[in-house]
Short mmCIF file of C-alpha atoms in Angstrom, two decimals:
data_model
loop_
_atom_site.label_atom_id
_atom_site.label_comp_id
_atom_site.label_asym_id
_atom_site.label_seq_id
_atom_site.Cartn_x
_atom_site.Cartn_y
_atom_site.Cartn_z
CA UNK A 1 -12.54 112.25 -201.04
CA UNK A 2 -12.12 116.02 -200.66
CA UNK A 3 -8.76 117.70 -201.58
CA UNK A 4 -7.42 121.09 -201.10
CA UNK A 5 -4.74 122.24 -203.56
CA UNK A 6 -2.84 125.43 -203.75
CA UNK A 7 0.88 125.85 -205.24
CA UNK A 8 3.11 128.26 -206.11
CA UNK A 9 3.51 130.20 -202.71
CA UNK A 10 7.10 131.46 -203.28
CA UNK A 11 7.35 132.24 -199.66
CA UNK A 12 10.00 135.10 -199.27
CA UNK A 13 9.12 136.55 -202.71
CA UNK A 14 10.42 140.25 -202.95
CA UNK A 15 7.76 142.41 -205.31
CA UNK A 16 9.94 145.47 -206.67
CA UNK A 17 12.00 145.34 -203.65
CA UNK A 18 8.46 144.69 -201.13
CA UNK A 19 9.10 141.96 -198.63
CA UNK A 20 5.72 139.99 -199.06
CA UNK A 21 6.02 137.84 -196.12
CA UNK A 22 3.65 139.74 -194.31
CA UNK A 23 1.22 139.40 -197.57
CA UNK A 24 2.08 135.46 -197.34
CA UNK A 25 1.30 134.93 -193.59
CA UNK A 26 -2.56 136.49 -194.24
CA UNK A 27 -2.79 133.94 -197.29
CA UNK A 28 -1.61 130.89 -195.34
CA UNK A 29 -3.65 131.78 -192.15
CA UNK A 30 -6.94 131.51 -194.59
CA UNK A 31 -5.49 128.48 -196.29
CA UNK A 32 -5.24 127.13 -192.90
CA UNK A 33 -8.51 128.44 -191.98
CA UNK A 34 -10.39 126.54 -195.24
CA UNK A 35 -8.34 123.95 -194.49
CA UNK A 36 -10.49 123.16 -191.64
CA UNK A 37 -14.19 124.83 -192.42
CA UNK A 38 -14.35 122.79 -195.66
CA UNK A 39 -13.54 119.21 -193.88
CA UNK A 40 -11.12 118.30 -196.86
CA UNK A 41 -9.39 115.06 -196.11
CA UNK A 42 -6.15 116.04 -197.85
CA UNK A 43 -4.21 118.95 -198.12
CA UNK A 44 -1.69 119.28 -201.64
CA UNK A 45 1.03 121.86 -202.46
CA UNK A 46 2.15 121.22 -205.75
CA UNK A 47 5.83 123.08 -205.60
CA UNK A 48 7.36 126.29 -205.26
CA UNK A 49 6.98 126.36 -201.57
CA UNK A 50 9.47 128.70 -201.29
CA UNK A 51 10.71 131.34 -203.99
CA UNK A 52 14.74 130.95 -203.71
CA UNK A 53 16.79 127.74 -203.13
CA UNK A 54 17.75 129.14 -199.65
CA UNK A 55 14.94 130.44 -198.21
CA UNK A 56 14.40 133.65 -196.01
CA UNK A 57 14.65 132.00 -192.23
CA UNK A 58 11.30 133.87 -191.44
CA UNK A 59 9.99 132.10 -194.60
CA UNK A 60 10.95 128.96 -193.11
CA UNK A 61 9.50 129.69 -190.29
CA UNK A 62 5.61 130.71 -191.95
CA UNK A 63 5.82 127.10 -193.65
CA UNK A 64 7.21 125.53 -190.70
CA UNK A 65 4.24 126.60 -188.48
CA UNK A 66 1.48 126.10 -191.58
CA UNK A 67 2.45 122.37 -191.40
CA UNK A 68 2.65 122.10 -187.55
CA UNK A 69 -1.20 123.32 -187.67
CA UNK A 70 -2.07 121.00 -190.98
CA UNK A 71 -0.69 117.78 -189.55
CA UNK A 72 -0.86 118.29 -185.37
CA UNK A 73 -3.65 120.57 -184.90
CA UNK A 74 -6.01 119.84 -188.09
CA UNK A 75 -4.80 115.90 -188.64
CA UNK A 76 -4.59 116.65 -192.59
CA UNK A 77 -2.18 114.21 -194.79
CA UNK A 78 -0.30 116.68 -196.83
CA UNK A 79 1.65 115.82 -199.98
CA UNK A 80 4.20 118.14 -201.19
CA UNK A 81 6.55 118.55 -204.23
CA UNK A 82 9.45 120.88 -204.59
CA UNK A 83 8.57 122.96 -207.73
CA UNK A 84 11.78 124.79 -209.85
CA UNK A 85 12.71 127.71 -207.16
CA UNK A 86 13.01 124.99 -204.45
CA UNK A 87 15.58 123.71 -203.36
CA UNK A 88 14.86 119.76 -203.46
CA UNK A 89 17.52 118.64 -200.83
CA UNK A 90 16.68 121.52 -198.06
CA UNK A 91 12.78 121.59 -198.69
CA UNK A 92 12.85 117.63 -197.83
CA UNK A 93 15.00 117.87 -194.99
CA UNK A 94 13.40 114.88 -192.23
CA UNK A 95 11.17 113.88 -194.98
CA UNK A 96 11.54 110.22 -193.48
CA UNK A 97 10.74 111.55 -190.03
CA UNK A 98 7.37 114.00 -191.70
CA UNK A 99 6.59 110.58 -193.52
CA UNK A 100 5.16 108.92 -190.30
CA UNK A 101 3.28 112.36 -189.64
CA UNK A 102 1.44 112.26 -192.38
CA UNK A 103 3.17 114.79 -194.23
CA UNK A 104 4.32 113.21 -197.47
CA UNK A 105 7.28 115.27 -199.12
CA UNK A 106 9.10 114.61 -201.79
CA UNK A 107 12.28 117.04 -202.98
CA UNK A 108 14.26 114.94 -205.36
CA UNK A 109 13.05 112.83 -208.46
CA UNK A 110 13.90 109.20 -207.89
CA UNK A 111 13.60 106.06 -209.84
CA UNK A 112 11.58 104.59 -207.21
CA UNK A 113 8.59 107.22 -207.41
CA UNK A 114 6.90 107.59 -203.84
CA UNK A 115 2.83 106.89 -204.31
CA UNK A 116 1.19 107.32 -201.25
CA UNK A 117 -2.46 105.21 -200.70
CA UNK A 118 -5.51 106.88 -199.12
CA UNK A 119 -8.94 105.45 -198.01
CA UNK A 120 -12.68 106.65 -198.30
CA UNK A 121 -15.69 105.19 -198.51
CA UNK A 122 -15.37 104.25 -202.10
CA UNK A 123 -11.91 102.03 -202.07
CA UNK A 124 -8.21 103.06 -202.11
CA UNK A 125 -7.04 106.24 -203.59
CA UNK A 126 -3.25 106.60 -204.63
CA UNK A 127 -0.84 109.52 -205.06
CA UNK A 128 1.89 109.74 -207.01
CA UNK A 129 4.35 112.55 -205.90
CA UNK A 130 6.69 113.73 -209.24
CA UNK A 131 8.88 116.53 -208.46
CA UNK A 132 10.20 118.76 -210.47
CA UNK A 133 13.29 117.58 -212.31
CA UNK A 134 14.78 119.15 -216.27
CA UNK A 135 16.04 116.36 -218.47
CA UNK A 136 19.37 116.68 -217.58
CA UNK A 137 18.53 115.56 -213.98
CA UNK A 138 16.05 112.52 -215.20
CA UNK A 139 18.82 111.09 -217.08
CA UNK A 140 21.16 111.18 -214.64
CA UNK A 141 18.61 109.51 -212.14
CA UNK A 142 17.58 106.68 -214.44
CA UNK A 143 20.43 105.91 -216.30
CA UNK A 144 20.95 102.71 -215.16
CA UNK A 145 17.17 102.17 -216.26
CA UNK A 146 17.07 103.59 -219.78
CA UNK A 147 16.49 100.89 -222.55
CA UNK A 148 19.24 100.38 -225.25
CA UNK A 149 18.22 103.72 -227.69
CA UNK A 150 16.62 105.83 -224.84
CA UNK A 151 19.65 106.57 -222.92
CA UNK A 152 18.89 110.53 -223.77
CA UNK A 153 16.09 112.60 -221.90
CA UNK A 154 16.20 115.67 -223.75
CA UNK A 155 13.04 116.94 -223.29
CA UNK A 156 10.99 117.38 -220.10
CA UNK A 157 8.10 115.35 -222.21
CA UNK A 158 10.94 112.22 -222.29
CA UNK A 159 11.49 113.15 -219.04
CA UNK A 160 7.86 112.69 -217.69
CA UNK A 161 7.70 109.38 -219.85
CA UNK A 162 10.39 107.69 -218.53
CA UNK A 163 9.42 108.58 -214.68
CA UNK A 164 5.76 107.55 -215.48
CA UNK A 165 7.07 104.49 -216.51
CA UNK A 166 9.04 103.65 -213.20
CA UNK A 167 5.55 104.67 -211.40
CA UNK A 168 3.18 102.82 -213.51
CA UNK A 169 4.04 98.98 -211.72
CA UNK A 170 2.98 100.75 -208.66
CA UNK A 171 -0.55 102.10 -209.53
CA UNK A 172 -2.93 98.90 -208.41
CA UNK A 173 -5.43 98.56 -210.89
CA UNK A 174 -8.95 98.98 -209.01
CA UNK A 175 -7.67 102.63 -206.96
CA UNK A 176 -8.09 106.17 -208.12
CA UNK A 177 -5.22 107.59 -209.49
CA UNK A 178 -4.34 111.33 -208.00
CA UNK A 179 -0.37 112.65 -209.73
CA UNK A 180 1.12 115.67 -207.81
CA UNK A 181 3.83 117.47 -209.90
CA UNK A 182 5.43 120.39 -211.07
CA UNK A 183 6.06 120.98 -214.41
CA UNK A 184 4.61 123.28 -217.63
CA UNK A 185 2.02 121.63 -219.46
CA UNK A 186 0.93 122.11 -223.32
CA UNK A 187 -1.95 123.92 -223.51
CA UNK A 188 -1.07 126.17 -220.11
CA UNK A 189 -0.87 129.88 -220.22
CA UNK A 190 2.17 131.05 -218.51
CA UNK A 191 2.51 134.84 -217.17
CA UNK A 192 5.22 136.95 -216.62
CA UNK A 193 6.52 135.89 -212.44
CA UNK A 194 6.82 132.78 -214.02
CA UNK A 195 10.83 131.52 -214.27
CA UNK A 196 11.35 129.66 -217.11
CA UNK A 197 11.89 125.75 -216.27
CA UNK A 198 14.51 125.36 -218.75
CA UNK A 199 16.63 126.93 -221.37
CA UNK A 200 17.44 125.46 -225.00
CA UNK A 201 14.99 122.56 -224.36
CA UNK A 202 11.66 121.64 -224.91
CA UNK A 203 10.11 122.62 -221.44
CA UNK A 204 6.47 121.57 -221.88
CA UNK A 205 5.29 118.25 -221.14
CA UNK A 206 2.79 116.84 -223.36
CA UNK A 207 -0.56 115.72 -221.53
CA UNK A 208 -0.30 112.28 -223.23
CA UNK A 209 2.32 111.46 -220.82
CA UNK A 210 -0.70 111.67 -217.43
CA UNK A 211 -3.24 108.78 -219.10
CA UNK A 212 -2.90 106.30 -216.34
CA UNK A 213 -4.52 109.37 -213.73
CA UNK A 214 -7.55 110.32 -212.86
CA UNK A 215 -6.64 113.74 -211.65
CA UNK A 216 -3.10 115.63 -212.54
CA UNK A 217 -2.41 118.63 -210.14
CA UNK A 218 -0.08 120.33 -211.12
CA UNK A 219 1.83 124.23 -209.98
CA UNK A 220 4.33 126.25 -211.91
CA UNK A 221 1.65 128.10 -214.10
CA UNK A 222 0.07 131.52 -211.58
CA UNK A 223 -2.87 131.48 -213.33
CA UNK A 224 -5.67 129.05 -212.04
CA UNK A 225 -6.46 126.99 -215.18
CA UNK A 226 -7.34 123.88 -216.91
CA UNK A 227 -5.46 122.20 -219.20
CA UNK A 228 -7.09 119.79 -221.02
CA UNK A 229 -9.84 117.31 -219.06
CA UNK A 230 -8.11 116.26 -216.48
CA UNK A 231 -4.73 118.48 -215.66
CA UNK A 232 -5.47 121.13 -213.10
CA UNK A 233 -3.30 124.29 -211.55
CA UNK A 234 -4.46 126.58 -208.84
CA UNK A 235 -2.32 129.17 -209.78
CA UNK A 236 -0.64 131.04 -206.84
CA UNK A 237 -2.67 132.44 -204.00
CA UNK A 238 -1.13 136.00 -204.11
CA UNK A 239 -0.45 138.41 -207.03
CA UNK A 240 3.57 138.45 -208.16
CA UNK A 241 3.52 140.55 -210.98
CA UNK A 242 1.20 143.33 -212.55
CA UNK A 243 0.68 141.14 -215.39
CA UNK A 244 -1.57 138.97 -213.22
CA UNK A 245 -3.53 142.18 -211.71
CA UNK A 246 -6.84 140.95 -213.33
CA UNK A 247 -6.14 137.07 -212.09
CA UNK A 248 -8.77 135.87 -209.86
CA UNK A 249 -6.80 134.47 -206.92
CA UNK A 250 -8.13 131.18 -205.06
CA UNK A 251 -7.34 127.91 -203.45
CA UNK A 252 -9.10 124.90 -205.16
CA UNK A 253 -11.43 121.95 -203.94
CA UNK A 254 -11.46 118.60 -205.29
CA UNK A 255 -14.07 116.06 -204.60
CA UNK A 256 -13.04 113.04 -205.93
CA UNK A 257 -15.80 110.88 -206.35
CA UNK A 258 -16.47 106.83 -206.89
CA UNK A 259 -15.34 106.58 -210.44
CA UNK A 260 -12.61 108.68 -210.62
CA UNK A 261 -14.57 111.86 -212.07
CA UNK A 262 -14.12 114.98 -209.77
CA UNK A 263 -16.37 118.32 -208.85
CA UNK A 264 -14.11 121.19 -208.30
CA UNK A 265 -14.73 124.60 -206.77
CA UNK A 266 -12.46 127.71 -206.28
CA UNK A 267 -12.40 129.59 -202.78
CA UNK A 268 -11.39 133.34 -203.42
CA UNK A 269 -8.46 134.70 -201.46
CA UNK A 270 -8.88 138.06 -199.58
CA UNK A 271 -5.09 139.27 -200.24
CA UNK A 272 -4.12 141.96 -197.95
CA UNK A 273 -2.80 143.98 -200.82
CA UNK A 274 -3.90 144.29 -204.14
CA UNK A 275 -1.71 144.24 -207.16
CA UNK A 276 -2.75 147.25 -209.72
CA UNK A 277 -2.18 149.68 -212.64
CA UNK A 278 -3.68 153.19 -212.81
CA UNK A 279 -3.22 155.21 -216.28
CA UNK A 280 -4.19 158.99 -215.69
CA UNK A 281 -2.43 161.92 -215.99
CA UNK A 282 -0.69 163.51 -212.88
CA UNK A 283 -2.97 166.46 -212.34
CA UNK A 284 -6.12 164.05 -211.71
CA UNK A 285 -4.27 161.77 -209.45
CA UNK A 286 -2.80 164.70 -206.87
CA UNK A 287 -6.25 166.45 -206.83
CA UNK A 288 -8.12 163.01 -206.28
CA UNK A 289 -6.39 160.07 -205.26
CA UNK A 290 -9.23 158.24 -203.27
CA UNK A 291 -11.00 158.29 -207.25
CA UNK A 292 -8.34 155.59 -208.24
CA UNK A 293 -9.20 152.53 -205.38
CA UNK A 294 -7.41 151.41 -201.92
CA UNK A 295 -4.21 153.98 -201.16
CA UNK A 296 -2.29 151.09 -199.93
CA UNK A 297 -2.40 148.58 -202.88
CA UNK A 298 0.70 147.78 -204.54
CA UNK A 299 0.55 150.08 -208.17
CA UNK A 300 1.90 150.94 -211.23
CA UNK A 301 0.97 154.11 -212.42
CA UNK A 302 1.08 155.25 -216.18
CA UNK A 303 1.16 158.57 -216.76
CA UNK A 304 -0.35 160.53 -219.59
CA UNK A 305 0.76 163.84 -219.21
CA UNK A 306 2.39 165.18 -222.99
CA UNK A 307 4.51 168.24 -220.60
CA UNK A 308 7.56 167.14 -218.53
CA UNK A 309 6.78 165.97 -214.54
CA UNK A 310 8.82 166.61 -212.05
CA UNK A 311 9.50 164.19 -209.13
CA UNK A 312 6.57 162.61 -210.20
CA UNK A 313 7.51 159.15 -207.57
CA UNK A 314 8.28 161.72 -204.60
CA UNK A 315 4.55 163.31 -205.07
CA UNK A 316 2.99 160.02 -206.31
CA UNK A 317 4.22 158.11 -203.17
CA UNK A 318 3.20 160.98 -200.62
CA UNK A 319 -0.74 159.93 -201.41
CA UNK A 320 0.43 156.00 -202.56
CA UNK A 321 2.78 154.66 -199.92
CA UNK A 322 3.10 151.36 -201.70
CA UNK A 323 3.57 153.22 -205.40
CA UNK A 324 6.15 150.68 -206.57
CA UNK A 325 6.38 151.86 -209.96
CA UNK A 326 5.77 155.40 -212.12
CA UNK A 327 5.95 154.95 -216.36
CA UNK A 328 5.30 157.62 -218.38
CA UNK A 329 2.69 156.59 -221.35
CA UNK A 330 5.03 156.90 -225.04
CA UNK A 331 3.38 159.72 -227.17
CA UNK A 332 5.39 160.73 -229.60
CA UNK A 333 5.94 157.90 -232.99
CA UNK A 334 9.96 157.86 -232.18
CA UNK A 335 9.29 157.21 -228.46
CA UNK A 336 6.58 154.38 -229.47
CA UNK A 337 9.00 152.77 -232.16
CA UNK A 338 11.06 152.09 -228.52
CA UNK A 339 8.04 150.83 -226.29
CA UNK A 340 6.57 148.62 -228.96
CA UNK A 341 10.14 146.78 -228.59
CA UNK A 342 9.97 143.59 -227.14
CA UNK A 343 10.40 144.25 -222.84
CA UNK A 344 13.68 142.32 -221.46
CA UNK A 345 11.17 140.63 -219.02
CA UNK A 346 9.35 139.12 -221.70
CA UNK A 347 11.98 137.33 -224.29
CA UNK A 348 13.58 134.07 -223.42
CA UNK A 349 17.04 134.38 -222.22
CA UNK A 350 18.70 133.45 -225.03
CA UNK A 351 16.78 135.89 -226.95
CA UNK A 352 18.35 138.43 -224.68
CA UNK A 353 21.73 136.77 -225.18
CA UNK A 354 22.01 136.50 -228.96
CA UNK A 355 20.14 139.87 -229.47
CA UNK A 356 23.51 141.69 -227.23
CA UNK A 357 25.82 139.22 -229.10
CA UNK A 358 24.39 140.50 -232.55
CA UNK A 359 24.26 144.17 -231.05
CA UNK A 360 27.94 144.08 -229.85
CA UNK A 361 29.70 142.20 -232.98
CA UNK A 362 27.18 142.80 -235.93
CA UNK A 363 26.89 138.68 -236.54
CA UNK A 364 24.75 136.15 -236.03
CA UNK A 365 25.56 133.89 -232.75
CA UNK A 366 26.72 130.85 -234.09
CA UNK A 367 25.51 127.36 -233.17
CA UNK A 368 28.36 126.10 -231.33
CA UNK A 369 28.54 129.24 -229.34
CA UNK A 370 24.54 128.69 -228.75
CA UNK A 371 24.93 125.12 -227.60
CA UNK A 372 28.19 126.56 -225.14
CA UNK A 373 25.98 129.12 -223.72
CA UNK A 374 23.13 126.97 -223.26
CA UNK A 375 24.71 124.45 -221.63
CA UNK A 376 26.17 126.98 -218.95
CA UNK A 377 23.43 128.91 -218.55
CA UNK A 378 21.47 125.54 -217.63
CA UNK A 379 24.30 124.55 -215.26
CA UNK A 380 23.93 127.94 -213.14
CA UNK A 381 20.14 127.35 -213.07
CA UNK A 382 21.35 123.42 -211.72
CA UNK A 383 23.72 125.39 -209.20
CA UNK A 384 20.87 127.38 -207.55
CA UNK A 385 18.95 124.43 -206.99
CA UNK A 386 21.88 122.46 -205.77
CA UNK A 387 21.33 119.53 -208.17
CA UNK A 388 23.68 117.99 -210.06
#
């Protein structure tokens, strides 16, 4: 059986203010397009379809007309997950109705797990569609099934185990075992577009949790990786922050074969904007600009220069229309004491939050206040996503 996985499109995403739907329809007419050159018998988007719980309408409109052509035009299955920025009861609106199309979608974790069987030459194949839910959610959703002693999820490890458990009477014996999900796992290697899943909890799930599969695909982590030997993320199919400039963008192929063992292959994809950072001092870049790449890429540009520059974006952006950000590079030892401080985009929330606490008061956050604003700050994430 051949798959095609991708994940992680965050349809709608804005990139330093850039709408990137344009970007996104390119990428999902080649999905599309190897969709139906590589004769894959099953198309999988493992979550984060879209990048805010109410979606941009023309967003919902690009995904709207990407499944039309998957499941009318191409006759593709398709299983789908919301990921974190999804909203679970929107993204599986007429889920029942897609069902009987062949396009299997699953928005809200349940305690009756959807697995989905498919048929090749080599016997039945089974997927098992696990969306993404924190712990809080989990333990609301299988509280009436949590043994005496196990009535907390608290981690999104307990969480996994007590889903996999609901799942596990369902998986027959002599099929292949395929999981879609969303989730972090240990081992992954997360980058900075990446929203944390949780906050005050243990987010990673421990690969322990995925033995009764064959093949775990997974999105939430936007760089294409392997995680152990059988847990497998695409990554997302565009660039969403300069700290994934040198990622390798791609879709994946899966052939699955007899024994549950799998060949996989990455197809490259041809974004219509690259994602860059130049370092050179100003001087170099006005008399020269075709020496630094495509005009039109989206770039950050470091600049060197020790003397003062004046309207340094206004000239930049004359010869760089899509300049989306200028730095200058620290040279001095009291300016580099500052940049060699930790960047707000790259500490955990509550790092942020007990670092201004401590600033402001001159003491130490204390444990009850922690536990306070952990619990709220969860709560608003639960409010985006319209969970519960």
């Amino acid at each position: 059986m051949r798959l095609l996985l991708s994940a992680d499109w965050h349809l709608g995403r804005l990139f330093h203010h850039i709408n990137l739907l344009d970007d996104q329809a390119v990428m999902v007419e080649q999905f599309l397009r190897v969709a139906k050159e590589e004769a894959v018998d099953a198309v999988i988007l493992a979550g984060d379809i879209y990048d805010r719980a109410i979606a941009h309408p023309d967003a919902v409109s690009l995904f709207d007309e990407a499944l039309a052509k998957l499941s009318l035009d191409l006759h593709k299955p398709v299983f789908i997950v919301a990921g974190n920025h999804d909203s679970p009861k929107r993204l599986a609106f007429a889920s029942r109705l897609l069902h009987q199309s062949g396009v299997h979608l699953v928005g809200e974790l349940d305690n009756h797990p959807t697995v989905v069987s498919l048929e090749d030459k080599h016997g039945p194949v089974q997927v098992a569609l696990w969306p993404y839910a924190e712990p809080a959610v989990a333990q609301q959703v299988f509280k009436d099934d949590a043994k005496e002693g196990q009535d907390t999820i608290r981690t999104m490890t307990q969480a996994a185990q007590v889903w996999m458990q609901a799942v596990r009477s369902k998986l027959q014996p002599q099929a292949r075992h395929l999981l879609v999900g969303h989730a972090f796992a240990v081992g992954g290697e997360v980058c900075e577009s990446e929203r944390p899943l949780t906050i005050g909890t243990v987010d990673a799930v421990s690969t322990e949790v995925f033995s009764d599969f064959d093949l775990v695909l997974l999105g939430h982590l936007h760089k294409a990786q392997k995680v152990g030997s059988k847990v497998r993320y695409p990554g997302s199919p565009l660039k969403y922050s300069f700290s994934e400039e040198h990622h390798k963008k791609s879709f994946t192929i899966f052939d699955l074969k007899k024994d549950g063992s799998f060949e996989e292959q990455r197809l490259a994809v041809d974004a219509k904007h690259d994602v860059r950072s130049l370092q050179a001092p100003m001087k170099d870049l006005l008399a020269d600009p075709d020496a630094f790449g495509p005009k039109h890429d989206y770039l950050h540009v470091v600049l060197t220069d020790e003397e003062p520059v004046w309207d340094a974006v206004g000239k930049l952006r004359n010869l760089f229309p899509n300049l989306l950000m200028v730095e200058r590079k620290m040279l001095d030892i009291s300016q580099q004491a500052l940049a060699d401080r930790p960047h707000f985009k790259e500490v955990d929330t509550m790092v942020m939050v007990e670092s201004f606490y401590k600033a402001m008061t001159q003491k130490e956050l204390s444990e009850d206040d922690r536990n306070v604003i952990v619990a709220e700050l969860n709560q608003l994430e639960r409010d985006k996503r319209e969970v519960s």
